[in-house]
Tab-separated table of N, CA and C in Angstrom:
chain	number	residue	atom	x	y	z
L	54	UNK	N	-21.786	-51.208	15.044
L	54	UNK	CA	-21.709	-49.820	15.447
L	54	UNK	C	-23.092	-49.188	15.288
L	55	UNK	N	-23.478	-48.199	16.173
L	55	UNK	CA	-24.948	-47.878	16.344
L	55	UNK	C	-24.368	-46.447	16.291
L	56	UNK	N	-25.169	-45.171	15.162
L	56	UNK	CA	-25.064	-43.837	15.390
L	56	UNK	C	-26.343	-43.733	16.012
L	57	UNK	N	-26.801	-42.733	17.443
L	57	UNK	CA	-27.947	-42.602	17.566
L	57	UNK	C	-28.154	-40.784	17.442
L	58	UNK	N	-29.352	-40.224	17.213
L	58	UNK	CA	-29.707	-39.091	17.000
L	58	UNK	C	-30.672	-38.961	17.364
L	59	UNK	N	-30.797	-38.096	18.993
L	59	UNK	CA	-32.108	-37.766	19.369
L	59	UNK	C	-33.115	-36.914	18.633
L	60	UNK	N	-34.022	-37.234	18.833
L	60	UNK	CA	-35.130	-35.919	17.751
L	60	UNK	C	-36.109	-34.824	18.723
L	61	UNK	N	-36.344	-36.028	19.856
L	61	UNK	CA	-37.624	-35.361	20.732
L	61	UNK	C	-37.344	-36.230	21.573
L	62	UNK	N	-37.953	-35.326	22.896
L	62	UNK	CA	-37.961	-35.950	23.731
L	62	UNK	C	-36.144	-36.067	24.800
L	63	UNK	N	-35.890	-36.557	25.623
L	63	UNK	CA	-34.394	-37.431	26.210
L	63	UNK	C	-34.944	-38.328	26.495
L	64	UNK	N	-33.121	-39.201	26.356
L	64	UNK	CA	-33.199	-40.835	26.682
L	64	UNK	C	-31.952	-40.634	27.427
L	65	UNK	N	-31.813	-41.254	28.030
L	65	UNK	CA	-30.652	-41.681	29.363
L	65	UNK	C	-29.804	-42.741	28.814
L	66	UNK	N	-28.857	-42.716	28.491
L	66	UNK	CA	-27.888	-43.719	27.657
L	66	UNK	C	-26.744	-44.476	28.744
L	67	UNK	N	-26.439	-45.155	28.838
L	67	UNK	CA	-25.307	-45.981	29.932
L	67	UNK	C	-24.619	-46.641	29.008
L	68	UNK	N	-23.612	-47.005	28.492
L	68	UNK	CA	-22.352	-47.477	27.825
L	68	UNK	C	-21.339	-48.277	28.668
L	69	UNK	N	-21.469	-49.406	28.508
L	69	UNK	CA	-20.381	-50.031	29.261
L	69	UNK	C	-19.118	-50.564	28.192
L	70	UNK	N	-17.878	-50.807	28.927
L	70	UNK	CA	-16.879	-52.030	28.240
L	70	UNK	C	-17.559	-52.474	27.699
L	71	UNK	N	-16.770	-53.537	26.872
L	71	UNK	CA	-16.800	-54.432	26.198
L	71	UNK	C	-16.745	-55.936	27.519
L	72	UNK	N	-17.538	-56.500	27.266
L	72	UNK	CA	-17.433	-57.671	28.047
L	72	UNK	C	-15.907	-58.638	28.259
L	73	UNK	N	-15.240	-59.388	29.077
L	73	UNK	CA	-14.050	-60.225	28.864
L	73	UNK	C	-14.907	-61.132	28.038
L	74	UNK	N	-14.201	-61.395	26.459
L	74	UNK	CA	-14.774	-62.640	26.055
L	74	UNK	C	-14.076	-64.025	26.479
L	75	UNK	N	-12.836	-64.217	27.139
L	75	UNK	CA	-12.890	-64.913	28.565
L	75	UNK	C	-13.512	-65.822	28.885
L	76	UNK	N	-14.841	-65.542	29.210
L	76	UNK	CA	-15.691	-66.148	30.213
L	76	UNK	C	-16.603	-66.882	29.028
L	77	UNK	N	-16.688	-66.272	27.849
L	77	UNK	CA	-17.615	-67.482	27.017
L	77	UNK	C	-17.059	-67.131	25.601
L	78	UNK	N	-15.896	-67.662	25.238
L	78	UNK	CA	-15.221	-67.733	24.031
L	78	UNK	C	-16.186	-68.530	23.036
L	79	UNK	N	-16.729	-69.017	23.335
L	79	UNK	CA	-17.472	-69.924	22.516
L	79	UNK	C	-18.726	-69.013	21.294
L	80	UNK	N	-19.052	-68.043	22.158
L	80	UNK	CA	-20.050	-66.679	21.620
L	80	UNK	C	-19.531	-65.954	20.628
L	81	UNK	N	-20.021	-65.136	19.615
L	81	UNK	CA	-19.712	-63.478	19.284
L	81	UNK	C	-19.571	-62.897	19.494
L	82	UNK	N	-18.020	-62.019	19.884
L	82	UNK	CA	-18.419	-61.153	20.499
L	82	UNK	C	-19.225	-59.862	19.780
L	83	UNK	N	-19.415	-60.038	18.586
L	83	UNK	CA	-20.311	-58.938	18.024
L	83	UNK	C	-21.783	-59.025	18.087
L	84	UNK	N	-22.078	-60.211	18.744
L	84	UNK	CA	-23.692	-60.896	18.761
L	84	UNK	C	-24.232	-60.714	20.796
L	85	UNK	N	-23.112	-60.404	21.334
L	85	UNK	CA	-23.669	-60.304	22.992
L	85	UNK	C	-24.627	-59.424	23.008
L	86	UNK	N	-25.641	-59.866	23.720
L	86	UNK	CA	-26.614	-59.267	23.970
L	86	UNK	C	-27.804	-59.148	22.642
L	87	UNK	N	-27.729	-59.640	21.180
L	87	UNK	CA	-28.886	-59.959	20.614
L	87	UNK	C	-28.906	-61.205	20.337
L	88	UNK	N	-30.593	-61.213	19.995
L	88	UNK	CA	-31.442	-62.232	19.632
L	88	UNK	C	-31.623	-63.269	20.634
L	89	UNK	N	-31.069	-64.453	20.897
L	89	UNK	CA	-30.962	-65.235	22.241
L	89	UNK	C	-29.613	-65.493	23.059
L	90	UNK	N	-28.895	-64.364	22.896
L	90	UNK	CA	-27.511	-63.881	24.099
L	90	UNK	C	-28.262	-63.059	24.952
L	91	UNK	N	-28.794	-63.509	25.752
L	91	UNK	CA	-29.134	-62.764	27.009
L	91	UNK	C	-27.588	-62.088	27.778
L	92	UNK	N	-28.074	-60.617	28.061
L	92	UNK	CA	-26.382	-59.972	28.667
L	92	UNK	C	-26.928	-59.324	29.746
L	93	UNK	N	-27.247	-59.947	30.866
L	93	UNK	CA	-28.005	-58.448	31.869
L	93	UNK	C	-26.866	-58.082	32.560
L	94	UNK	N	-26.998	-57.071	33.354
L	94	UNK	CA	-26.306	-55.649	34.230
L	94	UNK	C	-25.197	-56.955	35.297
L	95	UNK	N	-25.890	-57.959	35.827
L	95	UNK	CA	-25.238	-58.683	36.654
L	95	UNK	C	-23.835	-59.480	35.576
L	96	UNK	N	-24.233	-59.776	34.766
L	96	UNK	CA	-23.050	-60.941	33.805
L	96	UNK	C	-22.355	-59.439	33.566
L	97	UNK	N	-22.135	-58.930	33.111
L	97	UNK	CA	-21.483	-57.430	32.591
L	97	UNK	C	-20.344	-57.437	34.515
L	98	UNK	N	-20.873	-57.081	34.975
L	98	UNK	CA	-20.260	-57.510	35.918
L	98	UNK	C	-19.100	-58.278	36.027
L	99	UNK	N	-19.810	-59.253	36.327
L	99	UNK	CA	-18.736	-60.637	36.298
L	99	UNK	C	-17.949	-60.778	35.429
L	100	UNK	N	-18.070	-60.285	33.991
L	100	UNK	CA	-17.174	-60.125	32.341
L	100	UNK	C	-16.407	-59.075	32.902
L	101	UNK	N	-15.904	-58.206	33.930
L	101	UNK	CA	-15.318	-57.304	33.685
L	101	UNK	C	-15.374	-56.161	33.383
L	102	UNK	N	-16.939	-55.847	32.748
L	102	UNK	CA	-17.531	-54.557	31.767
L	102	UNK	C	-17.643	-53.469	33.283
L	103	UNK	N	-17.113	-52.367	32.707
L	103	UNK	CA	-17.720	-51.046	33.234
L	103	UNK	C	-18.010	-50.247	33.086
L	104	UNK	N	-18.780	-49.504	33.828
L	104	UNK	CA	-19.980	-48.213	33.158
L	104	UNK	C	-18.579	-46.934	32.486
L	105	UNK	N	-18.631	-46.653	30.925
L	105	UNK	CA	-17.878	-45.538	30.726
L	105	UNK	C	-18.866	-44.171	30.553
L	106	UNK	N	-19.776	-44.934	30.126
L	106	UNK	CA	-20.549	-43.575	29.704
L	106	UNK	C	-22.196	-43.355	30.480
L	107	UNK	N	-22.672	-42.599	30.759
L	107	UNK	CA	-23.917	-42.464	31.638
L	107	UNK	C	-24.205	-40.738	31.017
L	108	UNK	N	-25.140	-40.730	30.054
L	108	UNK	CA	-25.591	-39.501	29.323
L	108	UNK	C	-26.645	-39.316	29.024
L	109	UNK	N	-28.082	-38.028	28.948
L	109	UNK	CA	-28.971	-37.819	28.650
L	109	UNK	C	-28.935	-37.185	27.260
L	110	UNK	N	-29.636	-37.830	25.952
L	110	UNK	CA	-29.328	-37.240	25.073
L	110	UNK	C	-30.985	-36.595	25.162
L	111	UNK	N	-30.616	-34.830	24.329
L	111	UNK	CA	-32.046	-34.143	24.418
L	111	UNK	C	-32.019	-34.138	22.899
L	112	UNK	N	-32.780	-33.425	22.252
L	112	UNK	CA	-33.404	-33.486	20.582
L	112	UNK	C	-32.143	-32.314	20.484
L	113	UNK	N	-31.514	-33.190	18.959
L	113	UNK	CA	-30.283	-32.366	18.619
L	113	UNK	C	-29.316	-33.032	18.759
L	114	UNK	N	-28.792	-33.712	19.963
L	114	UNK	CA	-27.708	-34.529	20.538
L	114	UNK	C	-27.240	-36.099	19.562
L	115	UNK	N	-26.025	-36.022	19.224
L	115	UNK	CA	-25.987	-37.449	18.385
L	115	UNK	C	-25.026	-38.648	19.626
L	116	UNK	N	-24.927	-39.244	19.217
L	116	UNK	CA	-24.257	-40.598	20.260
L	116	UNK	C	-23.598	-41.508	19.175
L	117	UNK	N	-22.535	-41.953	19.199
L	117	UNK	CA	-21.942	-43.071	18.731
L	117	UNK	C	-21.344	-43.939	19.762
L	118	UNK	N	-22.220	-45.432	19.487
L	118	UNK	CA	-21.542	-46.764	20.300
L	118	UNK	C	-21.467	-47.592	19.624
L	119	UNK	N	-20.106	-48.006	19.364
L	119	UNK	CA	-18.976	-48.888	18.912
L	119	UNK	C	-19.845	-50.316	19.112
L	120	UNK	N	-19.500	-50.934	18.321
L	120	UNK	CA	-19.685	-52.601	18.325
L	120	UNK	C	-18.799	-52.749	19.693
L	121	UNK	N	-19.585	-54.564	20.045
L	121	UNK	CA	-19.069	-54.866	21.197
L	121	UNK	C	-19.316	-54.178	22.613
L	122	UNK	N	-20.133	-52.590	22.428
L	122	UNK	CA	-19.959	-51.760	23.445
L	122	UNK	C	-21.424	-51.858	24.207
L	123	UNK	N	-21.924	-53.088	25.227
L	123	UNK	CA	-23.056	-53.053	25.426
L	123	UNK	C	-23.866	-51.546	26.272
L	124	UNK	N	-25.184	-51.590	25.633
L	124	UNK	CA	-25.681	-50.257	26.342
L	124	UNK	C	-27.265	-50.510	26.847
L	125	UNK	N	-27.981	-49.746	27.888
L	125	UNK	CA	-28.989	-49.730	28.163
L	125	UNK	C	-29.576	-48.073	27.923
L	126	UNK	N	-30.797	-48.652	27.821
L	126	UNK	CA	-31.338	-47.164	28.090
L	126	UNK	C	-32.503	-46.629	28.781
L	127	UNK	N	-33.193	-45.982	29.336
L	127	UNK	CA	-34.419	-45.190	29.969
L	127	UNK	C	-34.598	-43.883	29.430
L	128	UNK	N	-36.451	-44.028	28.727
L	128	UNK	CA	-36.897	-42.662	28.352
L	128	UNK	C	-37.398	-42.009	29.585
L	129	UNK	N	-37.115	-40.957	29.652
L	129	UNK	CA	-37.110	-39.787	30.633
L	129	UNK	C	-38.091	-38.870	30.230
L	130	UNK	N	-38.841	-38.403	31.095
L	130	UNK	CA	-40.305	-38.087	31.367
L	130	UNK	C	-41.319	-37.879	30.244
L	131	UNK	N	-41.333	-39.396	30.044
L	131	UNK	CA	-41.908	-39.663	28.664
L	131	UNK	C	-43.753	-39.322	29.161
L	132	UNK	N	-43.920	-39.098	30.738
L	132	UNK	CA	-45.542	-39.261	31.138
L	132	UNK	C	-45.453	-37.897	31.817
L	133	UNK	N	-46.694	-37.078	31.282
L	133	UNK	CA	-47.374	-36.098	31.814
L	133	UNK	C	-48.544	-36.566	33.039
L	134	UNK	N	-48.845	-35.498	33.549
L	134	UNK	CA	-50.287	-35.948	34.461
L	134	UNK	C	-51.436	-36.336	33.389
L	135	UNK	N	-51.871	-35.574	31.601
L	135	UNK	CA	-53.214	-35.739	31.407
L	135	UNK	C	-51.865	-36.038	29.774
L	136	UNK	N	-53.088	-36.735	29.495
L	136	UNK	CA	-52.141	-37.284	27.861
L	136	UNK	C	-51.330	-36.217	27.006
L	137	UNK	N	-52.379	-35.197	27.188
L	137	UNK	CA	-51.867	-34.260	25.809
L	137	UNK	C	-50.583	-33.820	26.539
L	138	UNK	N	-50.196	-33.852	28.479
L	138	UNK	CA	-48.978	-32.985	28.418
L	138	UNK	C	-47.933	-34.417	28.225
L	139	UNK	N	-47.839	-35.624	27.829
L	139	UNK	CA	-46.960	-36.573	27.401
L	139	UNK	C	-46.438	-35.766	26.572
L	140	UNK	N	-44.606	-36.005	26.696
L	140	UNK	CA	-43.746	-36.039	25.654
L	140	UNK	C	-43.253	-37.221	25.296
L	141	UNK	N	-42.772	-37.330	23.976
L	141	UNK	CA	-42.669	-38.580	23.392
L	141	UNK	C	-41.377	-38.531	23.493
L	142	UNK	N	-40.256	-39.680	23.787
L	142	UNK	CA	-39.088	-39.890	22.736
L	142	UNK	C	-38.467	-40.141	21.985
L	143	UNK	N	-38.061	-39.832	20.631
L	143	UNK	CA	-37.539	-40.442	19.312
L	143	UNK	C	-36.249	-40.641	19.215
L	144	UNK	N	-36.115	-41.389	18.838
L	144	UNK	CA	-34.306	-41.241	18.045
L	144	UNK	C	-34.569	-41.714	16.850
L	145	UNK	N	-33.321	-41.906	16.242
L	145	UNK	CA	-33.026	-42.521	15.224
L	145	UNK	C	-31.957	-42.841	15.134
L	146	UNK	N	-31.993	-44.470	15.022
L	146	UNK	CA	-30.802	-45.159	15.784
L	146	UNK	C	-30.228	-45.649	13.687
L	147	UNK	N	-28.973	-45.362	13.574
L	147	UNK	CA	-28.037	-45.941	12.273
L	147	UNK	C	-27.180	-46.658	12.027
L	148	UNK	N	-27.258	-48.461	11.927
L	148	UNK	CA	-26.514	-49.419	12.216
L	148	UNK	C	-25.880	-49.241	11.215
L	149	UNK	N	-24.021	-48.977	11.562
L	149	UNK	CA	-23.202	-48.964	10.960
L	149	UNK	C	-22.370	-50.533	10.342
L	150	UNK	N	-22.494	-51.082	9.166
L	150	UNK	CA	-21.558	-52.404	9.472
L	150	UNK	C	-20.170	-52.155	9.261
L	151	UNK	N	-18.855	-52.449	9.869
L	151	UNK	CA	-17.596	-52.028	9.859
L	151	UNK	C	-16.924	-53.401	9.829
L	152	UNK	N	-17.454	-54.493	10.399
L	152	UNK	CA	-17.189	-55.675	10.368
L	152	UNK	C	-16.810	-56.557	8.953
L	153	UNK	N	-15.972	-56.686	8.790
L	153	UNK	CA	-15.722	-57.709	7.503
L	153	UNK	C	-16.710	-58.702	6.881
Protein backbone atom coordinates (compact mmCIF):
# COMPACT_ATOMS: atom_id res chain seq x y z
CA UNK A 1 0.00 0.00 0.00
CA UNK A 2 1.46 3.43 -1.07
CA UNK A 3 -0.02 6.81 0.85
CA UNK A 4 1.05 9.60 -1.52
CA UNK A 5 1.04 13.42 -0.48
CA UNK A 6 1.62 16.06 -2.90
CA UNK A 7 3.77 19.03 -1.59
CA UNK A 8 4.57 21.12 -4.81
CA UNK A 9 4.14 21.13 -7.85
CA UNK A 10 1.09 18.27 -9.75
CA UNK A 11 1.55 14.82 -10.81
CA UNK A 12 -1.03 13.06 -12.97
CA UNK A 13 -1.78 9.71 -11.27
CA UNK A 14 -3.59 6.69 -13.41
CA UNK A 15 -4.63 3.65 -11.15
CA UNK A 16 -5.52 0.61 -12.72
CA UNK A 17 -7.13 -3.02 -11.48
CA UNK A 18 -5.40 -5.31 -10.18
CA UNK A 19 -3.97 -7.52 -12.90
CA UNK A 20 -5.83 -11.36 -13.56
CA UNK A 21 -3.18 -13.32 -11.72
CA UNK A 22 -4.49 -15.96 -14.24
CA UNK A 23 -2.15 -15.36 -16.74
CA UNK A 24 1.10 -15.82 -14.53
CA UNK A 25 0.23 -17.61 -11.25
CA UNK A 26 3.60 -18.44 -10.91
CA UNK A 27 4.49 -14.45 -9.81
CA UNK A 28 3.49 -12.17 -6.70
CA UNK A 29 0.94 -10.75 -6.94
CA UNK A 30 2.27 -8.16 -4.47
CA UNK A 31 5.72 -7.96 -6.44
CA UNK A 32 4.03 -7.02 -10.25
CA UNK A 33 5.65 -4.49 -11.57
CA UNK A 34 8.94 -4.25 -9.12
CA UNK A 35 12.42 -4.94 -9.37
CA UNK A 36 12.57 -7.44 -12.49
CA UNK A 37 8.50 -7.91 -13.10
CA UNK A 38 8.35 -5.80 -15.90
CA UNK A 39 4.24 -4.70 -16.11
CA UNK A 40 3.81 -2.22 -19.09
CA UNK A 41 0.34 -0.49 -20.19
CA UNK A 42 0.08 -3.36 -23.01
CA UNK A 43 0.28 -6.72 -20.43
CA UNK A 44 -2.25 -4.70 -18.02
CA UNK A 45 -4.31 -5.05 -20.88
CA UNK A 46 -4.23 -8.45 -21.71
CA UNK A 47 -4.45 -9.26 -17.51
CA UNK A 48 -7.73 -7.71 -17.61
CA UNK A 49 -6.57 -4.43 -15.60
CA UNK A 50 -8.54 -1.21 -16.11
CA UNK A 51 -7.98 2.36 -15.81
CA UNK A 52 -10.16 3.26 -12.36
CA UNK A 53 -8.55 6.20 -11.49
CA UNK A 54 -6.94 9.12 -13.78
CA UNK A 55 -6.19 12.25 -11.22
CA UNK A 56 -3.98 15.37 -10.91
CA UNK A 57 -2.78 15.66 -7.49
CA UNK A 58 -1.78 19.63 -6.68
CA UNK A 59 0.28 20.48 -3.22
CA UNK A 60 -2.16 19.58 -0.38
CA UNK A 61 -3.89 16.61 -2.16
CA UNK A 62 -3.23 13.01 -0.51
CA UNK A 63 -3.80 9.65 -2.69
CA UNK A 64 -4.04 6.18 -1.38
CA UNK A 65 -3.16 3.02 -3.72
CA UNK A 66 -3.82 -0.27 -2.39
CA UNK A 67 -1.31 -3.10 -2.97
CA UNK A 68 -1.69 -5.03 -6.11
CA UNK A 69 -3.15 -1.69 -7.61
CA UNK A 70 -0.66 -0.95 -10.51
CA UNK A 71 -0.11 2.89 -11.24
CA UNK A 72 1.76 5.26 -13.56
CA UNK A 73 2.52 8.65 -13.36
CA UNK A 74 3.51 12.14 -15.31
CA UNK A 75 4.89 15.40 -13.69
CA UNK A 76 2.97 18.18 -15.13
CA UNK A 77 4.56 21.37 -16.10
CA UNK A 78 7.50 20.59 -14.34
CA UNK A 79 9.48 23.10 -17.38
CA UNK A 80 9.29 26.80 -17.61
CA UNK A 81 10.74 28.74 -20.72
CA UNK A 82 14.05 30.12 -18.46
CA UNK A 83 15.05 27.88 -15.29
CA UNK A 84 14.09 30.07 -12.52
CA UNK A 85 10.26 29.91 -13.98
CA UNK A 86 10.62 25.71 -13.50
CA UNK A 87 8.30 24.29 -10.99
CA UNK A 88 9.35 21.34 -9.29
CA UNK A 89 7.24 18.28 -8.20
CA UNK A 90 7.34 16.63 -4.78
CA UNK A 91 5.48 14.13 -3.06
CA UNK A 92 5.95 12.07 -0.46
CA UNK A 93 5.18 8.74 -1.17
CA UNK A 94 4.42 6.25 2.55
CA UNK A 95 4.82 2.51 2.05
CA UNK A 96 2.30 1.02 4.10
CA UNK A 97 3.04 -2.91 4.97
CA UNK A 98 -0.51 -4.62 5.60
CA UNK A 99 0.69 -7.86 4.27
CA UNK A 100 1.38 -10.66 6.76
Amino acid sequence: DVLVVQTQGRKRWRVYSPPDSSFNSELDPFKRGKGTDSLTLDMLKRENSELILDVTLHPGDTLFVPARFPHTTDTLDCYGDQEEDAVRSFEKKIGLCTSP
